[in-house]
Coordinates of C-alpha atoms in Angstrom, one line a residue:
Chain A
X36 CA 66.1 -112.8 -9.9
X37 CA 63.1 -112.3 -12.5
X38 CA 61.8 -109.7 -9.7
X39 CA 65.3 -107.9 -10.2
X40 CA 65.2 -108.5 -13.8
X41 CA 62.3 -107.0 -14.2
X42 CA 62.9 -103.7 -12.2
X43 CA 64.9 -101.6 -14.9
X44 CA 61.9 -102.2 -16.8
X45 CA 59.6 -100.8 -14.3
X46 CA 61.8 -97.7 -14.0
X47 CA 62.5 -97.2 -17.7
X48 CA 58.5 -97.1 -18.1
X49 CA 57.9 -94.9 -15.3
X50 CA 58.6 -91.1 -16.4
X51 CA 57.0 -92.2 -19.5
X52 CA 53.9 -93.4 -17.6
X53 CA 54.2 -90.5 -15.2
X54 CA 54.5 -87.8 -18.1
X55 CA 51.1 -89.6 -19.6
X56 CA 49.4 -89.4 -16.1
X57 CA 50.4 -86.0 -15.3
X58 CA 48.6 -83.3 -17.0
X59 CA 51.4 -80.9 -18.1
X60 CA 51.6 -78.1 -20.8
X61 CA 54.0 -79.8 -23.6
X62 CA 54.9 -76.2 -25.4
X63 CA 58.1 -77.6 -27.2
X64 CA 55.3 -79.8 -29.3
X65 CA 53.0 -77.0 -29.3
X66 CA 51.5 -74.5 -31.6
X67 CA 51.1 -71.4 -29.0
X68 CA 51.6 -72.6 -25.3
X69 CA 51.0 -76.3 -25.5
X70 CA 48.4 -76.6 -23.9
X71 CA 46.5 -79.0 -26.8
X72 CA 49.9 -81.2 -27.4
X73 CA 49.7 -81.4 -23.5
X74 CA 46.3 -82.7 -23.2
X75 CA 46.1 -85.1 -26.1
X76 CA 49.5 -86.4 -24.7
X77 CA 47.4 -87.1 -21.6
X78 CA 44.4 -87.8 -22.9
X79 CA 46.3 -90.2 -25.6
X80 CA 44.6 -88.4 -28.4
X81 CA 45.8 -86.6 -31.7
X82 CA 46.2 -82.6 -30.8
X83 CA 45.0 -81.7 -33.8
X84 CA 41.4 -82.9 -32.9
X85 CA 41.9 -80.8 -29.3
X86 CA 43.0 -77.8 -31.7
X87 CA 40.1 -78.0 -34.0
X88 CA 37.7 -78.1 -31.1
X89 CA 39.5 -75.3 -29.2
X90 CA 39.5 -73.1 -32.7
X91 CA 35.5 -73.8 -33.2
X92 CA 34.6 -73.2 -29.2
X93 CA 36.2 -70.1 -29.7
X94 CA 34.5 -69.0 -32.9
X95 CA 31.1 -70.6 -31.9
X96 CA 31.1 -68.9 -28.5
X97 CA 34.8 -67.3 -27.2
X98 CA 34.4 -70.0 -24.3
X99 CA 37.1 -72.2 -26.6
X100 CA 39.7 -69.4 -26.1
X101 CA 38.8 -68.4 -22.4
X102 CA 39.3 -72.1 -21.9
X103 CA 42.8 -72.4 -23.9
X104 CA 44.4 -69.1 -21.9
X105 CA 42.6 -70.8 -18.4
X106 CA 44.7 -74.0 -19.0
X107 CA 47.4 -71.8 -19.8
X108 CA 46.9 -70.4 -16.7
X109 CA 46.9 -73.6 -14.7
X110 CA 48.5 -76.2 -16.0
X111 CA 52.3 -76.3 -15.6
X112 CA 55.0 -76.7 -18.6
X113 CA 55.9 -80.4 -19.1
X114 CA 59.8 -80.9 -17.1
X115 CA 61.6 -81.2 -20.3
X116 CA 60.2 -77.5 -21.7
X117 CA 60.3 -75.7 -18.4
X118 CA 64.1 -74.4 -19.0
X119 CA 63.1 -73.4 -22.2
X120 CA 60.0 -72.0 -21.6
X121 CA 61.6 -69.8 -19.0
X122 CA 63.4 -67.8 -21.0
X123 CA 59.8 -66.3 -22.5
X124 CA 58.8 -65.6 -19.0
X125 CA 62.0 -64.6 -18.4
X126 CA 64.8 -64.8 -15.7
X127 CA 63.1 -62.0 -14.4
X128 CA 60.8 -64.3 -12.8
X129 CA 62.4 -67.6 -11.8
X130 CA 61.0 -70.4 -10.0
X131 CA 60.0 -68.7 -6.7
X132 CA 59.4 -65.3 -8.2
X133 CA 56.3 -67.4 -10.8
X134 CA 54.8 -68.1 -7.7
X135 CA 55.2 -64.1 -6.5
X136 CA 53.7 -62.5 -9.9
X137 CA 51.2 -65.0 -9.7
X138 CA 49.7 -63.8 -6.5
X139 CA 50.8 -60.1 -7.3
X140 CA 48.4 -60.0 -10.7
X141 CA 45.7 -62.2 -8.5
X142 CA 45.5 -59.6 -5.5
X143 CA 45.3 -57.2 -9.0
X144 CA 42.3 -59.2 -10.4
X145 CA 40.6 -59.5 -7.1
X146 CA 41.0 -56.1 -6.0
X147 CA 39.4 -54.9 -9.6
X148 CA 36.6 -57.4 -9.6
X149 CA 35.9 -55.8 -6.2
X150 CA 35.9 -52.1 -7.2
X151 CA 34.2 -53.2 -10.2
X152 CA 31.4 -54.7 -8.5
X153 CA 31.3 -51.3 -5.8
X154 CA 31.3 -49.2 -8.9
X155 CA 27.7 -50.4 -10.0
X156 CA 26.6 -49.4 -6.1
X157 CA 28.7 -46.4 -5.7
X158 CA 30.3 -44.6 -8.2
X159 CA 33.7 -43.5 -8.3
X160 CA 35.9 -42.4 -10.9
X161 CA 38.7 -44.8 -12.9
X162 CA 41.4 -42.3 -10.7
X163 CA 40.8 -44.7 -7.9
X164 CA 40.2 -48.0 -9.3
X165 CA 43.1 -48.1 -11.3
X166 CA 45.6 -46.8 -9.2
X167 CA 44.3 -49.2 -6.3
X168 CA 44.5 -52.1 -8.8
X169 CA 48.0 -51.3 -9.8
X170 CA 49.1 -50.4 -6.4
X171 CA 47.6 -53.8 -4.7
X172 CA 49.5 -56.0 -7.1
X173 CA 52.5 -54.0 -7.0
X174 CA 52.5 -54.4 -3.0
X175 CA 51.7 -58.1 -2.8
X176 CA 54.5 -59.1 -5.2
X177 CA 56.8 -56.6 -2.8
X178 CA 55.5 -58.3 0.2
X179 CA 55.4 -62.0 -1.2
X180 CA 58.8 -61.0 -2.5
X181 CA 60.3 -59.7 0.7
X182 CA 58.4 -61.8 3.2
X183 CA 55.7 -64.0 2.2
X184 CA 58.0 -66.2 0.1
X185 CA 59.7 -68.5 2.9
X186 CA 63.1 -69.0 3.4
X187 CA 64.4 -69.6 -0.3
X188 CA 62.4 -66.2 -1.6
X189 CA 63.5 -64.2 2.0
X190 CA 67.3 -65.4 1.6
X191 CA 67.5 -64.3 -2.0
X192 CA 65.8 -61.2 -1.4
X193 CA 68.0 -60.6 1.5
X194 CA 70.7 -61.6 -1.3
X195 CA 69.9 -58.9 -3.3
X196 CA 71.1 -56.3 -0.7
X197 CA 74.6 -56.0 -0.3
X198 CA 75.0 -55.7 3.3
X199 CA 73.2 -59.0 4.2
X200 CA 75.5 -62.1 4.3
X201 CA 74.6 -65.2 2.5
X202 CA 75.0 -68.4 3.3
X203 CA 77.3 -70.2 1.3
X204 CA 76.6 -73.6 2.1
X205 CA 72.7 -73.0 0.9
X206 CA 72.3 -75.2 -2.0
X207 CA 72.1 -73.3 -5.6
X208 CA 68.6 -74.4 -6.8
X209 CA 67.4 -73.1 -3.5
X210 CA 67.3 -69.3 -4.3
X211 CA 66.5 -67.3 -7.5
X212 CA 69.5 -65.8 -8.8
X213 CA 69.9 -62.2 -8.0
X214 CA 69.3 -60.3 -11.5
X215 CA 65.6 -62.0 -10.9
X216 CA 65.1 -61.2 -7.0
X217 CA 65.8 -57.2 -8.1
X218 CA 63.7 -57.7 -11.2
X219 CA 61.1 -58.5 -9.1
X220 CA 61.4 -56.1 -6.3
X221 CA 61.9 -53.5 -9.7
X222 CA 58.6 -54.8 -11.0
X223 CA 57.1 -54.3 -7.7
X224 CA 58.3 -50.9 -7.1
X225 CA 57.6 -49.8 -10.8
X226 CA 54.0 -51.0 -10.1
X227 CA 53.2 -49.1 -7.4
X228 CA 55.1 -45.8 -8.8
X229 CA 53.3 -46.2 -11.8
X230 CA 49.6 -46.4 -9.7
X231 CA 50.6 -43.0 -7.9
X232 CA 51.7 -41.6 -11.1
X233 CA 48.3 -42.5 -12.5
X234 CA 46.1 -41.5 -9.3
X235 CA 48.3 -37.8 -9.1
X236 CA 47.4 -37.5 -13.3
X237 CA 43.8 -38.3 -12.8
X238 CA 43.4 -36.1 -10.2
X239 CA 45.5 -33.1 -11.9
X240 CA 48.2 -33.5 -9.3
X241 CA 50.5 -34.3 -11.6
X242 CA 52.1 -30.9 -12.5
X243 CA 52.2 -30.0 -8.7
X244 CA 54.2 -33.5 -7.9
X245 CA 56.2 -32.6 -10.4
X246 CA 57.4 -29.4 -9.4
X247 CA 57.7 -31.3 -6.1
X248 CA 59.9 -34.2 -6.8
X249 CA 62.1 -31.2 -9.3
X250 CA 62.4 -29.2 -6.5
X251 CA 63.6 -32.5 -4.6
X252 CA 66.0 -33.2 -7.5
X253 CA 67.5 -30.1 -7.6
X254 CA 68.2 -30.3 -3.5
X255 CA 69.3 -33.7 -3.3
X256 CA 71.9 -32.6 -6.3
X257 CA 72.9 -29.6 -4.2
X258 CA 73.5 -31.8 -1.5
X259 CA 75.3 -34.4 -3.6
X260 CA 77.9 -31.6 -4.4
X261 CA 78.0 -30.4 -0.9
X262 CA 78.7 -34.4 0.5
X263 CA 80.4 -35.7 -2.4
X264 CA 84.1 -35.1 -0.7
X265 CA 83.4 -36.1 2.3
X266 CA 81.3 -39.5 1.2
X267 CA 84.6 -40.5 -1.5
X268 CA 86.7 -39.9 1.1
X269 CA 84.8 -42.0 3.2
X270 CA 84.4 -44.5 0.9
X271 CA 88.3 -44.8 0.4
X272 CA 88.6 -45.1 4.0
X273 CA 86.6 -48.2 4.2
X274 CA 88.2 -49.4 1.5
X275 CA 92.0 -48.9 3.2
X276 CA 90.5 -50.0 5.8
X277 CA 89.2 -53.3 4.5
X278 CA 92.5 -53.7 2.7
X279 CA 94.6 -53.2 6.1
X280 CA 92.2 -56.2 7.7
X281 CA 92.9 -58.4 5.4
X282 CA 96.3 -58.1 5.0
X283 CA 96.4 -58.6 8.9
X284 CA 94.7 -61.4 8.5
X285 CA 96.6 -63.0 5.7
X286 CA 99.9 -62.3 8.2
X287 CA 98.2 -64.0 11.2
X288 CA 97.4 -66.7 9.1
X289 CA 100.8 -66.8 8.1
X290 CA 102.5 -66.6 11.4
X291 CA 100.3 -69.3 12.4
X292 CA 101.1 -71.3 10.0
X293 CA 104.8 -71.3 10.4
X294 CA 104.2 -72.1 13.8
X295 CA 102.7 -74.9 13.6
X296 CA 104.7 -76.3 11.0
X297 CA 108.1 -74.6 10.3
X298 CA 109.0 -73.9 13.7
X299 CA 108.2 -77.5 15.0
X300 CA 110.4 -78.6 12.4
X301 CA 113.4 -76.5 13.5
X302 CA 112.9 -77.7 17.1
X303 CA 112.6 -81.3 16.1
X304 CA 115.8 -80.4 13.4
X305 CA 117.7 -79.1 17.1
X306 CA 116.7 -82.4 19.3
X307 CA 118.0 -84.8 16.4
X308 CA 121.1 -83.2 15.5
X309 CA 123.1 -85.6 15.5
X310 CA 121.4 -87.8 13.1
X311 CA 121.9 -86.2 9.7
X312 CA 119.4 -88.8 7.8
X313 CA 116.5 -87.7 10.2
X314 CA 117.3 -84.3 9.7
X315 CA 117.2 -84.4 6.0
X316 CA 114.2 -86.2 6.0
X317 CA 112.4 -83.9 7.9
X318 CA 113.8 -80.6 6.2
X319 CA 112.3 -82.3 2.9
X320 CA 109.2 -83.3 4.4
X321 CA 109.1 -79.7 5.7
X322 CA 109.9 -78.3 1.8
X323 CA 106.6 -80.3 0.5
X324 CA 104.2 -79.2 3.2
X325 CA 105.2 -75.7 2.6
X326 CA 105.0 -75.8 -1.1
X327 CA 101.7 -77.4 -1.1
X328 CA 100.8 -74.6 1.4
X329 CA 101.8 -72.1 -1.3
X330 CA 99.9 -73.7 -3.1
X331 CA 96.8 -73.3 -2.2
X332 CA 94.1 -75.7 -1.4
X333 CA 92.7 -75.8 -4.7
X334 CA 96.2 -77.1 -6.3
X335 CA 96.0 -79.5 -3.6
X336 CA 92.9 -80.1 -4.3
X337 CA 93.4 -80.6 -8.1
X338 CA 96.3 -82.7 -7.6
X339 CA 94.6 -85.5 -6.4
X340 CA 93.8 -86.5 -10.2
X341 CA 97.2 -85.3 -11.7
X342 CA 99.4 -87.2 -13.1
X343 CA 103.0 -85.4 -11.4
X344 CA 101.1 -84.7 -8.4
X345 CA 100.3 -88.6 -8.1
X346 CA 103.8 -89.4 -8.7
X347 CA 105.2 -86.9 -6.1
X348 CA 103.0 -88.5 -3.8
X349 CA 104.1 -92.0 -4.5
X350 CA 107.8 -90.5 -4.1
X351 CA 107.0 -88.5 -1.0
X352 CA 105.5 -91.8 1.0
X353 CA 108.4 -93.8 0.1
X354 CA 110.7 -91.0 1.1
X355 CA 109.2 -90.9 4.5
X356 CA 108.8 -94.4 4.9
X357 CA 112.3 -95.2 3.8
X358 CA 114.0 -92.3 4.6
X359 CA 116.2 -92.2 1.1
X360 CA 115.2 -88.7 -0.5
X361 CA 113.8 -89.2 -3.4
X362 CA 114.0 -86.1 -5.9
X363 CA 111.4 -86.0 -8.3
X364 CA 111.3 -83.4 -11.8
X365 CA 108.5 -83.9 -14.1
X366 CA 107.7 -82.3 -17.2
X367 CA 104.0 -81.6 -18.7
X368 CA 101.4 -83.1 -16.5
X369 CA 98.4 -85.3 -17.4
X370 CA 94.9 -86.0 -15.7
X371 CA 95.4 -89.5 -14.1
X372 CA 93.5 -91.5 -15.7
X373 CA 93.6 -95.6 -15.3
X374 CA 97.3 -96.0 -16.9
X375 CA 98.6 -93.0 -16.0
X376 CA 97.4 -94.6 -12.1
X377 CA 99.4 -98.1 -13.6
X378 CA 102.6 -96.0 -14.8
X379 CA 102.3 -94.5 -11.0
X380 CA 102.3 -97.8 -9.5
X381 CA 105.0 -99.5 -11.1
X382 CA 107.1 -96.4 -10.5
X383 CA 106.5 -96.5 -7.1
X384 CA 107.7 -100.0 -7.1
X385 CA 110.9 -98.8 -8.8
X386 CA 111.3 -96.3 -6.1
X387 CA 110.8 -99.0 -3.6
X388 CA 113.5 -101.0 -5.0
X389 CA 115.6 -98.1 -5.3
X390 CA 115.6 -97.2 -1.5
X391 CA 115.8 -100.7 -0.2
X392 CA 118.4 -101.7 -1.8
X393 CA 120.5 -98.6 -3.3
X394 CA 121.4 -97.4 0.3
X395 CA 121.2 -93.6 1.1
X396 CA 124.6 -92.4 -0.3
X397 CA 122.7 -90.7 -3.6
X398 CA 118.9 -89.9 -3.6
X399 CA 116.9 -91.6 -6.1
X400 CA 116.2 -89.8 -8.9
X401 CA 113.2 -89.6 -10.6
X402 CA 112.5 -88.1 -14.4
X403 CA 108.8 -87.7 -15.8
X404 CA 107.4 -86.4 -19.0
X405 CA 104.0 -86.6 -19.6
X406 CA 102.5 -85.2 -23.0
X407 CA 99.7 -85.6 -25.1
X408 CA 100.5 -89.0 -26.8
X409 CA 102.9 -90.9 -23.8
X410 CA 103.9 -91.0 -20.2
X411 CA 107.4 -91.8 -19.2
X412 CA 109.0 -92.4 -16.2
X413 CA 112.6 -92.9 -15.4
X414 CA 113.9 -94.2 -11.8
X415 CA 117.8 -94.1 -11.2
X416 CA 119.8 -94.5 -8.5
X417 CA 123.4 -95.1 -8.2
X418 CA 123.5 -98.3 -5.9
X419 CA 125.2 -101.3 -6.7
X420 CA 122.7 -102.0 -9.4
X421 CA 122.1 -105.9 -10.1
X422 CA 122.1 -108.3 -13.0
X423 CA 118.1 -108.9 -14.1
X424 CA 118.7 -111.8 -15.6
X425 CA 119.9 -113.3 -12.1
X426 CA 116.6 -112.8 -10.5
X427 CA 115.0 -115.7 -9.5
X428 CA 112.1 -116.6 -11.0
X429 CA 110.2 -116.4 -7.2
X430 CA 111.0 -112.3 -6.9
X431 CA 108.1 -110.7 -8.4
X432 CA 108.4 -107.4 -7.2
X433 CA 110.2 -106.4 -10.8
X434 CA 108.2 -108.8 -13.1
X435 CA 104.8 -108.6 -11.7
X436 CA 104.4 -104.9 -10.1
X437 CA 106.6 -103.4 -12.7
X438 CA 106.9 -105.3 -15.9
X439 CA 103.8 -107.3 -15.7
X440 CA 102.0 -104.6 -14.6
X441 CA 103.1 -102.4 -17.5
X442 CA 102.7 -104.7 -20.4
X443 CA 98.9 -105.1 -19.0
X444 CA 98.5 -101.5 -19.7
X445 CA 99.5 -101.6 -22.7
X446 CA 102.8 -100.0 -21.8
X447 CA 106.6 -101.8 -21.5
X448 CA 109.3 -101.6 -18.9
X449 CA 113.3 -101.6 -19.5
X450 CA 115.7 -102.0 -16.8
X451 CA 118.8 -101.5 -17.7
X452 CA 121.2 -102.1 -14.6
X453 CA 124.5 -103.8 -14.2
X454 CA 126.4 -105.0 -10.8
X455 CA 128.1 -101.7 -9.4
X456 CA 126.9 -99.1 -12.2
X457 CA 123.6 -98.4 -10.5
X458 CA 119.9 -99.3 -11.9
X459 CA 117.6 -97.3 -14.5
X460 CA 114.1 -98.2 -14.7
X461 CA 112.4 -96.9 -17.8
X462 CA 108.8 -96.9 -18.2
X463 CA 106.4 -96.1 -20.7
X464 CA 103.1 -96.4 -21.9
X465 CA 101.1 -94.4 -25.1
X466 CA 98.0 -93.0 -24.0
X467 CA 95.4 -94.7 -25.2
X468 CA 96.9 -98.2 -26.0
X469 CA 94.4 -100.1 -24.1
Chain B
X1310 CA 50.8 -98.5 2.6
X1311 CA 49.2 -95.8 0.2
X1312 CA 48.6 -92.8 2.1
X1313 CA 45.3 -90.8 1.0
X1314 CA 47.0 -87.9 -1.3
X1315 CA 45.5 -84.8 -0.2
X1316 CA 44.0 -82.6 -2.6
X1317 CA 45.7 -79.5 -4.5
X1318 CA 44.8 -76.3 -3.0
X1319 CA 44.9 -74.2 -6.5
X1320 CA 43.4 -77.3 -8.4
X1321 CA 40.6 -77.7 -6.1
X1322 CA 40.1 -73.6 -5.7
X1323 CA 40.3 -73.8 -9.3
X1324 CA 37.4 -76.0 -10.0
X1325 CA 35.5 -74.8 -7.9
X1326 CA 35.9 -71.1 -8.9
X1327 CA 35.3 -72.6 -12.7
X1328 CA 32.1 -74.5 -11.6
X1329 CA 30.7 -71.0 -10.0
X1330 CA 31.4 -69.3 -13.1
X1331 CA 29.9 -72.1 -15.6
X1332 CA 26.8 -72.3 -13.5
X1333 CA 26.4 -68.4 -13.6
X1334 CA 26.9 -69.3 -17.1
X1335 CA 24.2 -71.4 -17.4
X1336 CA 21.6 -69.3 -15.8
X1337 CA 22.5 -66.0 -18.0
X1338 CA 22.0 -67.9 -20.7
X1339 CA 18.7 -69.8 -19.5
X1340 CA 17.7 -66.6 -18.6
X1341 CA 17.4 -66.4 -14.7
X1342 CA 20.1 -64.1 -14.7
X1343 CA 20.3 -61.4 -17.7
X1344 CA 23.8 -60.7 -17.3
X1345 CA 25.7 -57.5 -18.8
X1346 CA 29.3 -57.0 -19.6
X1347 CA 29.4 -54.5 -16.5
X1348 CA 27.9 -57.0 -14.8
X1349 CA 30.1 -59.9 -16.2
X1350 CA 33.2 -58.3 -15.7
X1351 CA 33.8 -58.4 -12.1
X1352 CA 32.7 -61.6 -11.9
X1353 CA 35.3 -63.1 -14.6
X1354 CA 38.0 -60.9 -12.8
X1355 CA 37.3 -61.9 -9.7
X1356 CA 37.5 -65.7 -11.0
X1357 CA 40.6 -65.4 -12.5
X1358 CA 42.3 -63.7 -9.6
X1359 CA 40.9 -66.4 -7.4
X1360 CA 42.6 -68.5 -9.1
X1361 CA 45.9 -66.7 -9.4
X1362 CA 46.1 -66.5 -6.0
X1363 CA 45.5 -69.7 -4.9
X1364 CA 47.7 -71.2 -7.9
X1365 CA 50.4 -68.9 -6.7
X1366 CA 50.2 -69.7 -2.4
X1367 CA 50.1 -73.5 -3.3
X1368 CA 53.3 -72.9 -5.6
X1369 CA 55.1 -71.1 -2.9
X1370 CA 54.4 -73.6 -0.2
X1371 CA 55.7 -76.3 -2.5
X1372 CA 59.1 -74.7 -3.3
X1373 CA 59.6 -73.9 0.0

């Protein structure tokens, strides 16, 4: 017990431990990127010391400030920043595309460090280096983008072109949203435009490219005009097209549908004939599958915590159980929360009641309103009705799972019934009594 | 029960890369090495893209 006892303690203590272990940026309590409130979080020391001796490295010596934009570098943002902090980086980047621009500007670095270091043994002009520089990282975030980035980075890269299908099923906070996968890509491509703009200025190709890519321009326009007809009307084809498929398959759906289900019925309607109750049963068992078909699966869905749907339910099983129809109209509709799932029950007993013992002449009839302040039910049926005060004290299908059960909720039941004028059960409860 | 955590790619290229650097630090300043900005350059670039790139690979393994 004291082991148990003491385990919501452990668990309380441990993110607060782990933050203090782990050696995070904290930029939310920071002046420029938190890197000092992150260390004297972890090094249980006042930032402002870390800041002074940052501010007087860098003064002294610049080593203070290569330091500071190193741990920038390095360290991540503490967990309870990094949503917030990603907005500066932007959405442009994401999660997986950090990890991308990170190895984009170090292929950069590397590759200028390198032709930095050959320029001391063999000189060459800036119109390589930098082009080279820009066109290395501009190819390794492409390629780390496209390729290099595993499945999450691939699959949202494929996601990012229209014609490949994604997967539904793959979880959310496994792929960078789109707008950041083309970002990417964008930066990418800008990057290595921008290096052979560079190279074709430094070398004084620039006005020759650009008669070029004009003369390109003006044929691709030319060729725009030419196509354009024939590529709308192609266009509109596809789209007919794609509008004829899925109305075909919205009527195969269909026509499945009401094989399985309406047709069965009628041939089941055919072999029981002669039993009207049966019949009717299943022509109203047919009627709610159908409209719950209409529907949709999301109604369907929804109406598992609905107040009217919960209550149709309750009707529908004792319908099918009893065979007494059961017609239910409700008015407004309410989530279901606890008492609107007691006012269910208790009507459901009411129904109960009603088909046992009103007989099938009449079907029981079942009013609901449900609005902002109350719930109300009303069950009728027009059996032989009974006198409640003639009950014997052992019954407690009305007192208990009707009465009892309302006045728990902080509702109240009425019955108002008399021998041969039928019985009315009246419930009600105000939303939020209990 | 503990298994022995393996180190962190970037964090270990990291210190290493800064160790290098401090220790060619040290000798421009004790004066084996008389060290330039042309000379300096590289050599800081080349650090920091060292250590983007590992930073970077070990990121992407670990979201994958």
């Amino acid at each position: 017990m004291q082991d148990m006892a003491a385990t919501p303690d452990r668990r309380a203590g441990a993110p607060l431990r782990e933050l203090r272990r782990e050696l995070r940026r904290d930029p939310e309590h920071g002046m420029v990127a938190g890197v000092c409130a992150g260390l004297g979080r972890h090094l249980d020391i006042d930032p402002l010391l870390l800041r002074i001796a940052f501010a007087a490295t860098t003064l002294a010596s610049g080593v203070g400030l290569v330091a500071y934009l190193l741990a920038w570098m390095l360290l991540p943002a503490g967990e309870s920043t990094s949503a917030t902090r990603a907005g500066a980086f932007g959405d442009a980047v994401g999660r997986t595309g950090r990890a991308a621009v990170e190895v984009a500007f170090g292929v950069g670095f590397l590759l200028l460090s390198v032709l930095l270091a050959l320029r001391e043994l063999l000189p060459f002009s800036d119109a390589l280096t930098w082009p080279l520089v820009l066109v290395a990282a501009g190819g390794a975030l492409i390629w780390r983008q496209s390729v290099g980035g595993g499945p999450a980075a691939t699959e949202a890269a494929a996601g990012a072109l229209p014609s490949v299908a994604r997967d539904p099923a793959q979880p959310s906070a496994a792929r960078d949203s789109r707008p950041a996968v083309i970002s990417r890509i964008g930066i990418g491509v800008t990057l290595v435009v921008a290096a052979a703009i560079v190279f074709l200025q430094f070398t004084g190709a620039l006005a020759a490219a650009t008669d070029v890519a004009l003369a390109a321009l003006v044929v691709a326009i030319a060729l725009v005009v030419i196509f354009a007809p024939w590529f709308v009307r192609l266009l509109t084809s596809l789209s007919v097209e794609r509008a004829e498929r899925i109305r075909s398959q919205e009527r195969a759906e269909v026509a499945a549908h009401l094989h399985d289900s309406v047709l069965q019925t009628l041939a089941l309607v055919q072999k029981r004939a002669g039993d009207p109750r049966e019949v009717a049963a299943l022509a109203r068992r047919q009627e709610r599958e159908l409209r719950s078909w209409l529907g949709g699966s999301q109604a369907r869905a929804d109406g598992k915590h609905r107040f009217a749907a919960a209550l149709q339910a309750a009707a529908d099983e004792i319908e099918q159980a009893h065979g007494v129809a059961v017609d239910v109209v409700a008015v407004g509709d309410a989530p279901l929360d606890r008492d609107g799932a007691a006012l269910v029950a208790a009507a459901r007993e009411a129904m109960l009641n009603a088909a046992k013992f009103a007989g099938d002449e009449a079907p029981v009839a079942v009013y609901a309103e449900a609005g902002p302040e109350r719930l109300q039910v009303f069950v009728r049926d027009r059996g032989p009705g009974f006198d409640s005060a003639a009950v014997p004290a052992d019954r407690r299908g009305v007192r208990e799972s009707i009465v009892g059960r309302m006045e728990r909720h902080g509702g109240r039941a009425a019955i108002h019934a008399s021998p041969g004028g039928g019985t009315e059960v009246e419930l009600v409860i105000e939303r939020g009594a209990t | 029960m503990n298994q022995p955590s393996r180190p962190d790619g970037a964090s270990l290229t990291a210190g290493i890369v800064l160790v290098l650097f401090g220790a060619v630090l040290l000798l421009d300043r004790t004066g084996t090495l008389d060290l330039t900005f042309r000379e300096m350059a590289p050599i800081a670039f080349g650090a920091v893209g060292a250590i983007l790139v590992a930073s970077g690979l070990s990121r992407g393994r670990r979201e994958r």
